[in-house]
């Protein structure tokens, strides 16, 4: 999404504004986007990625537009002057940005300290807490748990790896491509692509499973993109190693 597409999406939701007010809100949105981009470019982000992450930081444009429209609609009946409506809109934008940034930092810090998501299995055969962190581009891949359990649907043992991805800067925007590109491989070359999980621009949590056999000592987590290649051999918990 480009900057123009973002601002157009926000402005589309505004129904109680004059043309002059619409232009003022657009200018305010552009100024905030410019500020975010400038801060990211100072950290050596390329312009295209800086714009992508600045727009993501602003929040969902439809939601921002609805919040702004609600502000205007609530003031519509008690407004003393159209200038007051412009001030209200600016304050709403600032409030949305500040709340979003605070939540972003909190969630990102949580993923760094002690991420904890539910396992795919109801009953685990064996599990082990990990703390493996691998920088990939501007992001970090954090592998934090490996488990073995019985999949009753498939009638076989399955290894599960839980991991998350976050930006190196607390509160920064993580690339979803990183989590989507993770592959888990067993010793026979069978592979699974990362599937179930959740994400919120700040952290991507994922669970990935692959079938294993009793004699399998480990599974391998693989990732290759942005000119970088990651291969992590992860010993299976509860298995004896020679």
mmCIF file of C-alpha atoms in Angstrom:
data_model
loop_
_atom_site.group_PDB
_atom_site.id
_atom_site.type_symbol
_atom_site.label_atom_id
_atom_site.label_comp_id
_atom_site.label_asym_id
_atom_site.label_seq_id
_atom_site.Cartn_x
_atom_site.Cartn_y
_atom_site.Cartn_z
ATOM 1 C CA UNK A 1 0.000 0.000 0.000
ATOM 2 C CA UNK A 2 1.369 3.433 -0.976
ATOM 3 C CA UNK A 3 1.124 6.569 1.127
ATOM 4 C CA UNK A 4 -1.578 7.984 -1.163
ATOM 5 C CA UNK A 5 -3.612 4.766 -0.961
ATOM 6 C CA UNK A 6 -3.345 4.860 2.832
ATOM 7 C CA UNK A 7 -4.514 8.475 3.197
ATOM 8 C CA UNK A 8 -7.276 7.942 0.625
ATOM 9 C CA UNK A 9 -8.527 4.937 2.619
ATOM 10 C CA UNK A 10 -8.639 7.024 5.815
ATOM 11 C CA UNK A 11 -10.352 9.986 4.158
ATOM 12 C CA UNK A 12 -12.980 7.777 2.505
ATOM 13 C CA UNK A 13 -14.517 7.080 5.930
ATOM 14 C CA UNK A 14 -14.937 10.788 6.783
ATOM 15 C CA UNK A 15 -18.470 12.018 6.115
ATOM 16 C CA UNK A 16 -18.849 15.101 8.339
ATOM 17 C CA UNK A 17 -15.979 17.276 7.134
ATOM 18 C CA UNK A 18 -15.646 20.163 4.708
ATOM 19 C CA UNK A 19 -13.177 20.124 1.829
ATOM 20 C CA UNK A 20 -10.865 22.420 3.792
ATOM 21 C CA UNK A 21 -10.940 20.107 6.814
ATOM 22 C CA UNK A 22 -10.318 17.079 4.610
ATOM 23 C CA UNK A 23 -7.184 18.733 3.239
ATOM 24 C CA UNK A 24 -6.030 19.614 6.765
ATOM 25 C CA UNK A 25 -6.440 16.019 7.943
ATOM 26 C CA UNK A 26 -4.627 14.732 4.871
ATOM 27 C CA UNK A 27 -1.732 17.103 5.561
ATOM 28 C CA UNK A 28 -1.620 15.933 9.180
ATOM 29 C CA UNK A 29 -1.521 12.283 8.120
ATOM 30 C CA UNK A 30 1.257 12.991 5.594
ATOM 31 C CA UNK A 31 3.275 14.823 8.256
ATOM 32 C CA UNK A 32 3.070 11.879 10.673
ATOM 33 C CA UNK A 33 4.062 9.413 7.949
ATOM 34 C CA UNK A 34 7.027 11.633 6.991
ATOM 35 C CA UNK A 35 8.162 11.795 10.630
ATOM 36 C CA UNK A 36 8.059 7.982 10.966
ATOM 37 C CA UNK A 37 9.900 7.486 7.667
ATOM 38 C CA UNK A 38 12.594 9.990 8.595
ATOM 39 C CA UNK A 39 13.194 8.243 11.934
ATOM 40 C CA UNK A 40 13.480 4.835 10.239
ATOM 41 C CA UNK A 41 15.798 6.128 7.496
ATOM 42 C CA UNK A 42 18.096 7.485 10.195
ATOM 43 C CA UNK A 43 18.378 3.839 11.290
ATOM 44 C CA UNK A 44 19.490 2.892 7.734
ATOM 45 C CA UNK A 45 16.123 1.555 6.549
ATOM 46 C CA UNK A 46 15.811 1.835 2.746
ATOM 47 C CA UNK A 47 13.104 4.325 1.633
ATOM 48 C CA UNK A 48 10.692 1.621 0.404
ATOM 49 C CA UNK A 49 10.880 -0.374 3.657
ATOM 50 C CA UNK A 50 10.727 2.804 5.727
ATOM 51 C CA UNK A 51 7.488 3.788 3.987
ATOM 52 C CA UNK A 52 6.020 0.265 4.424
ATOM 53 C CA UNK A 53 6.782 0.181 8.136
ATOM 54 C CA UNK A 54 5.708 3.783 8.716
ATOM 55 C CA UNK A 55 2.303 3.021 7.195
ATOM 56 C CA UNK A 56 2.010 -0.145 9.257
ATOM 57 C CA UNK A 57 2.800 1.834 12.423
ATOM 58 C CA UNK A 58 -0.036 4.240 11.656
ATOM 59 C CA UNK A 59 -2.501 1.356 12.017
ATOM 60 C CA UNK A 60 -5.234 -0.041 9.798
ATOM 61 C CA UNK A 61 -6.475 2.868 7.603
ATOM 62 C CA UNK A 62 -10.105 1.758 7.752
ATOM 63 C CA UNK A 63 -9.974 1.659 11.557
ATOM 64 C CA UNK A 64 -8.267 5.070 11.733
ATOM 65 C CA UNK A 65 -10.919 6.468 9.404
ATOM 66 C CA UNK A 66 -13.759 5.029 11.491
ATOM 67 C CA UNK A 67 -12.278 6.468 14.696
ATOM 68 C CA UNK A 68 -11.868 9.888 13.105
ATOM 69 C CA UNK A 69 -15.374 9.776 11.674
ATOM 70 C CA UNK A 70 -16.769 8.861 15.099
ATOM 71 C CA UNK A 71 -14.961 11.857 16.569
ATOM 72 C CA UNK A 72 -16.446 14.179 13.975
ATOM 73 C CA UNK A 73 -19.901 12.654 14.269
ATOM 74 C CA UNK A 74 -19.954 13.026 18.058
ATOM 75 C CA UNK A 75 -18.941 16.679 17.781
ATOM 76 C CA UNK A 76 -21.284 17.325 14.888
ATOM 77 C CA UNK A 77 -24.282 18.183 17.083
ATOM 78 C CA UNK A 78 -22.502 20.290 19.695
ATOM 79 C CA UNK A 79 -19.855 21.940 17.632
ATOM 80 C CA UNK A 80 -19.286 25.652 18.241
ATOM 81 C CA UNK A 81 -17.080 26.145 15.244
ATOM 82 C CA UNK A 82 -15.581 24.160 12.415
ATOM 83 C CA UNK A 83 -12.082 24.939 13.689
ATOM 84 C CA UNK A 84 -12.842 22.924 16.847
ATOM 85 C CA UNK A 85 -13.593 19.881 14.668
ATOM 86 C CA UNK A 86 -10.164 20.103 13.019
ATOM 87 C CA UNK A 87 -8.488 20.227 16.445
ATOM 88 C CA UNK A 88 -10.526 17.201 17.561
ATOM 89 C CA UNK A 89 -9.480 15.217 14.496
ATOM 90 C CA UNK A 90 -5.807 15.997 15.069
ATOM 91 C CA UNK A 91 -6.075 14.938 18.724
ATOM 92 C CA UNK A 92 -7.748 11.673 17.693
ATOM 93 C CA UNK A 93 -4.928 10.916 15.271
ATOM 94 C CA UNK A 94 -2.314 11.608 17.930
ATOM 95 C CA UNK A 95 -4.138 9.442 20.464
ATOM 96 C CA UNK A 96 -4.371 6.540 18.029
ATOM 97 C CA UNK A 97 -0.679 6.781 17.215
ATOM 98 C CA UNK A 98 0.420 6.978 20.843
ATOM 99 C CA UNK A 99 -1.758 4.051 21.950
ATOM 100 C CA UNK A 100 -0.554 1.983 19.008
ATOM 101 C CA UNK A 101 3.094 2.700 19.741
ATOM 102 C CA UNK A 102 2.747 1.825 23.444
ATOM 103 C CA UNK A 103 1.031 -1.477 22.630
ATOM 104 C CA UNK A 104 3.630 -2.188 19.981
ATOM 105 C CA UNK A 105 6.529 -1.766 22.405
ATOM 106 C CA UNK A 106 4.845 -3.865 25.126
ATOM 107 C CA UNK A 107 4.110 -6.809 22.825
ATOM 108 C CA UNK A 108 7.545 -6.664 21.241
ATOM 109 C CA UNK A 109 9.256 -6.691 24.644
ATOM 110 C CA UNK A 110 7.125 -9.645 25.783
ATOM 111 C CA UNK A 111 8.308 -11.677 22.766
ATOM 112 C CA UNK A 112 11.913 -10.912 23.679
ATOM 113 C CA UNK A 113 11.642 -11.859 27.356
ATOM 114 C CA UNK A 114 9.318 -14.873 27.606
ATOM 115 C CA UNK A 115 7.074 -15.713 24.641
ATOM 116 C CA UNK A 116 4.426 -18.269 25.527
ATOM 117 C CA UNK A 117 1.839 -19.592 23.080
ATOM 118 C CA UNK A 118 -0.398 -22.658 23.343
ATOM 119 C CA UNK A 119 0.894 -25.958 21.972
ATOM 120 C CA UNK A 120 -0.836 -27.783 19.134
ATOM 121 C CA UNK A 121 -1.006 -30.902 21.328
ATOM 122 C CA UNK A 122 -3.373 -31.457 24.252
ATOM 123 C CA UNK A 123 -0.926 -33.957 25.762
ATOM 124 C CA UNK A 124 2.810 -33.796 25.095
ATOM 125 C CA UNK A 125 5.169 -36.777 25.119
ATOM 126 C CA UNK A 126 8.136 -34.494 25.794
ATOM 127 C CA UNK A 127 8.848 -30.769 25.622
ATOM 128 C CA UNK A 128 11.804 -28.457 26.128
ATOM 129 C CA UNK A 129 12.125 -24.700 26.472
ATOM 130 C CA UNK A 130 14.626 -23.126 24.037
ATOM 131 C CA UNK A 131 16.141 -19.680 23.630
ATOM 132 C CA UNK A 132 17.583 -19.519 20.107
ATOM 133 C CA UNK A 133 17.676 -16.066 18.485
ATOM 134 C CA UNK A 134 18.820 -15.596 14.885
ATOM 135 C CA UNK A 135 19.024 -12.152 13.197
ATOM 136 C CA UNK A 136 17.459 -12.211 9.721
ATOM 137 C CA UNK A 137 17.604 -8.865 7.925
ATOM 138 C CA UNK A 138 16.008 -6.243 10.182
ATOM 139 C CA UNK A 139 14.167 -8.909 12.187
ATOM 140 C CA UNK A 140 14.976 -11.608 14.742
ATOM 141 C CA UNK A 141 13.797 -15.226 14.621
ATOM 142 C CA UNK A 142 13.263 -16.486 18.193
ATOM 143 C CA UNK A 143 12.813 -20.264 18.583
ATOM 144 C CA UNK A 144 11.534 -20.856 22.110
ATOM 145 C CA UNK A 145 10.013 -24.352 22.414
ATOM 146 C CA UNK A 146 10.242 -27.822 20.842
ATOM 147 C CA UNK A 147 7.861 -30.654 21.704
ATOM 148 C CA UNK A 148 6.918 -34.177 20.655
ATOM 149 C CA UNK A 149 3.348 -35.454 20.826
ATOM 150 C CA UNK A 150 0.920 -37.921 19.324
ATOM 151 C CA UNK A 151 -1.337 -36.750 16.523
ATOM 152 C CA UNK A 152 -4.444 -38.927 16.877
ATOM 153 C CA UNK A 153 -5.779 -37.786 13.493
ATOM 154 C CA UNK A 154 -2.662 -38.895 11.622
ATOM 155 C CA UNK A 155 -1.902 -41.768 13.996
ATOM 156 C CA UNK A 156 1.767 -40.872 14.277
ATOM 157 C CA UNK A 157 4.246 -38.932 16.346
ATOM 158 C CA UNK A 158 4.733 -35.304 15.442
ATOM 159 C CA UNK A 159 7.421 -32.808 16.385
ATOM 160 C CA UNK A 160 6.299 -29.241 17.014
ATOM 161 C CA UNK A 161 8.446 -26.107 17.068
ATOM 162 C CA UNK A 162 7.129 -22.825 18.457
ATOM 163 C CA UNK A 163 8.823 -19.624 17.331
ATOM 164 C CA UNK A 164 8.178 -15.929 16.949
ATOM 165 C CA UNK A 165 9.659 -13.137 14.850
ATOM 166 C CA UNK A 166 10.076 -9.505 15.827
ATOM 167 C CA UNK A 167 11.898 -6.382 14.678
ATOM 168 C CA UNK A 168 15.330 -5.702 16.161
ATOM 169 C CA UNK A 169 13.988 -2.343 17.385
ATOM 170 C CA UNK A 170 11.450 -2.757 20.231
ATOM 171 C CA UNK A 171 8.092 -1.685 18.876
ATOM 172 C CA UNK A 172 9.236 -1.959 15.263
ATOM 173 C CA UNK A 173 7.220 -3.677 12.544
ATOM 174 C CA UNK A 174 8.139 -7.264 11.739
ATOM 175 C CA UNK A 175 8.002 -8.655 8.207
ATOM 176 C CA UNK A 176 5.349 -11.370 7.892
ATOM 177 C CA UNK A 177 7.426 -12.929 5.109
ATOM 178 C CA UNK A 178 9.923 -14.172 7.677
ATOM 179 C CA UNK A 179 7.387 -16.273 9.627
ATOM 180 C CA UNK A 180 5.676 -17.459 6.436
ATOM 181 C CA UNK A 181 8.954 -18.736 4.985
ATOM 182 C CA UNK A 182 9.971 -21.051 7.841
ATOM 183 C CA UNK A 183 10.192 -24.780 6.986
ATOM 184 C CA UNK A 184 10.527 -27.714 9.416
ATOM 185 C CA UNK A 185 12.219 -30.872 8.053
ATOM 186 C CA UNK A 186 12.597 -34.357 9.531
ATOM 187 C CA UNK A 187 15.620 -36.639 8.870
ATOM 188 C CA UNK A 188 13.850 -38.253 5.879
ATOM 189 C CA UNK A 189 13.444 -34.933 4.102
ATOM 190 C CA UNK A 190 9.707 -34.560 4.777
ATOM 191 C CA UNK A 191 8.894 -30.885 5.172
ATOM 192 C CA UNK A 192 6.171 -28.716 6.666
ATOM 193 C CA UNK A 193 5.637 -24.985 6.161
ATOM 194 C CA UNK A 194 4.800 -22.744 9.122
ATOM 195 C CA UNK A 195 1.065 -22.576 9.614
ATOM 196 C CA UNK A 196 -1.037 -21.836 12.669
ATOM 197 C CA UNK A 197 -0.278 -18.760 14.725
ATOM 198 C CA UNK A 198 -1.114 -15.121 15.177
ATOM 199 C CA UNK A 199 0.418 -11.791 14.256
ATOM 200 C CA UNK A 200 -0.175 -8.118 14.947
ATOM 201 C CA UNK A 201 2.500 -6.190 12.977
ATOM 202 C CA UNK A 202 4.766 -6.186 16.042
ATOM 203 C CA UNK A 203 5.251 -9.916 16.597
ATOM 204 C CA UNK A 204 4.467 -12.985 14.505
ATOM 205 C CA UNK A 205 3.875 -16.151 16.575
ATOM 206 C CA UNK A 206 3.856 -19.481 14.753
ATOM 207 C CA UNK A 207 3.573 -23.223 15.385
ATOM 208 C CA UNK A 208 4.951 -25.720 12.877
ATOM 209 C CA UNK A 209 4.748 -29.537 12.978
ATOM 210 C CA UNK A 210 6.331 -32.403 11.038
ATOM 211 C CA UNK A 211 5.965 -36.219 11.469
ATOM 212 C CA UNK A 212 8.820 -37.975 13.292
ATOM 213 C CA UNK A 213 9.745 -41.544 14.175
ATOM 214 C CA UNK A 214 11.114 -43.038 17.383
ATOM 215 C CA UNK A 215 14.639 -43.259 15.958
ATOM 216 C CA UNK A 216 14.734 -39.611 14.777
ATOM 217 C CA UNK A 217 17.218 -37.650 16.907
ATOM 218 C CA UNK A 218 16.343 -34.176 15.641
ATOM 219 C CA UNK A 219 14.478 -31.971 13.179
ATOM 220 C CA UNK A 220 15.813 -29.025 11.170
ATOM 221 C CA UNK A 221 14.316 -25.529 10.988
ATOM 222 C CA UNK A 222 15.096 -23.910 7.631
ATOM 223 C CA UNK A 223 14.755 -20.424 6.187
ATOM 224 C CA UNK A 224 16.195 -18.792 3.083
ATOM 225 C CA UNK A 225 15.396 -15.261 1.846
ATOM 226 C CA UNK A 226 16.826 -11.745 1.572
ATOM 227 C CA UNK A 227 20.216 -13.305 0.745
ATOM 228 C CA UNK A 228 20.382 -15.110 4.090
ATOM 229 C CA UNK A 229 20.097 -18.807 4.890
ATOM 230 C CA UNK A 230 19.265 -20.314 8.281
ATOM 231 C CA UNK A 231 19.427 -24.026 9.158
ATOM 232 C CA UNK A 232 18.953 -24.940 12.811
ATOM 233 C CA UNK A 233 19.263 -28.565 13.880
ATOM 234 C CA UNK A 234 17.007 -28.993 16.916
ATOM 235 C CA UNK A 235 17.425 -32.162 19.038
ATOM 236 C CA UNK A 236 14.088 -33.751 19.896
ATOM 237 C CA UNK A 237 13.307 -33.741 23.636
ATOM 238 C CA UNK A 238 13.178 -37.100 25.398
ATOM 239 C CA UNK A 239 15.507 -38.732 22.848
ATOM 240 C CA UNK A 240 18.880 -40.156 23.773
ATOM 241 C CA UNK A 241 21.780 -38.659 21.839
ATOM 242 C CA UNK A 242 25.032 -40.494 21.163
#
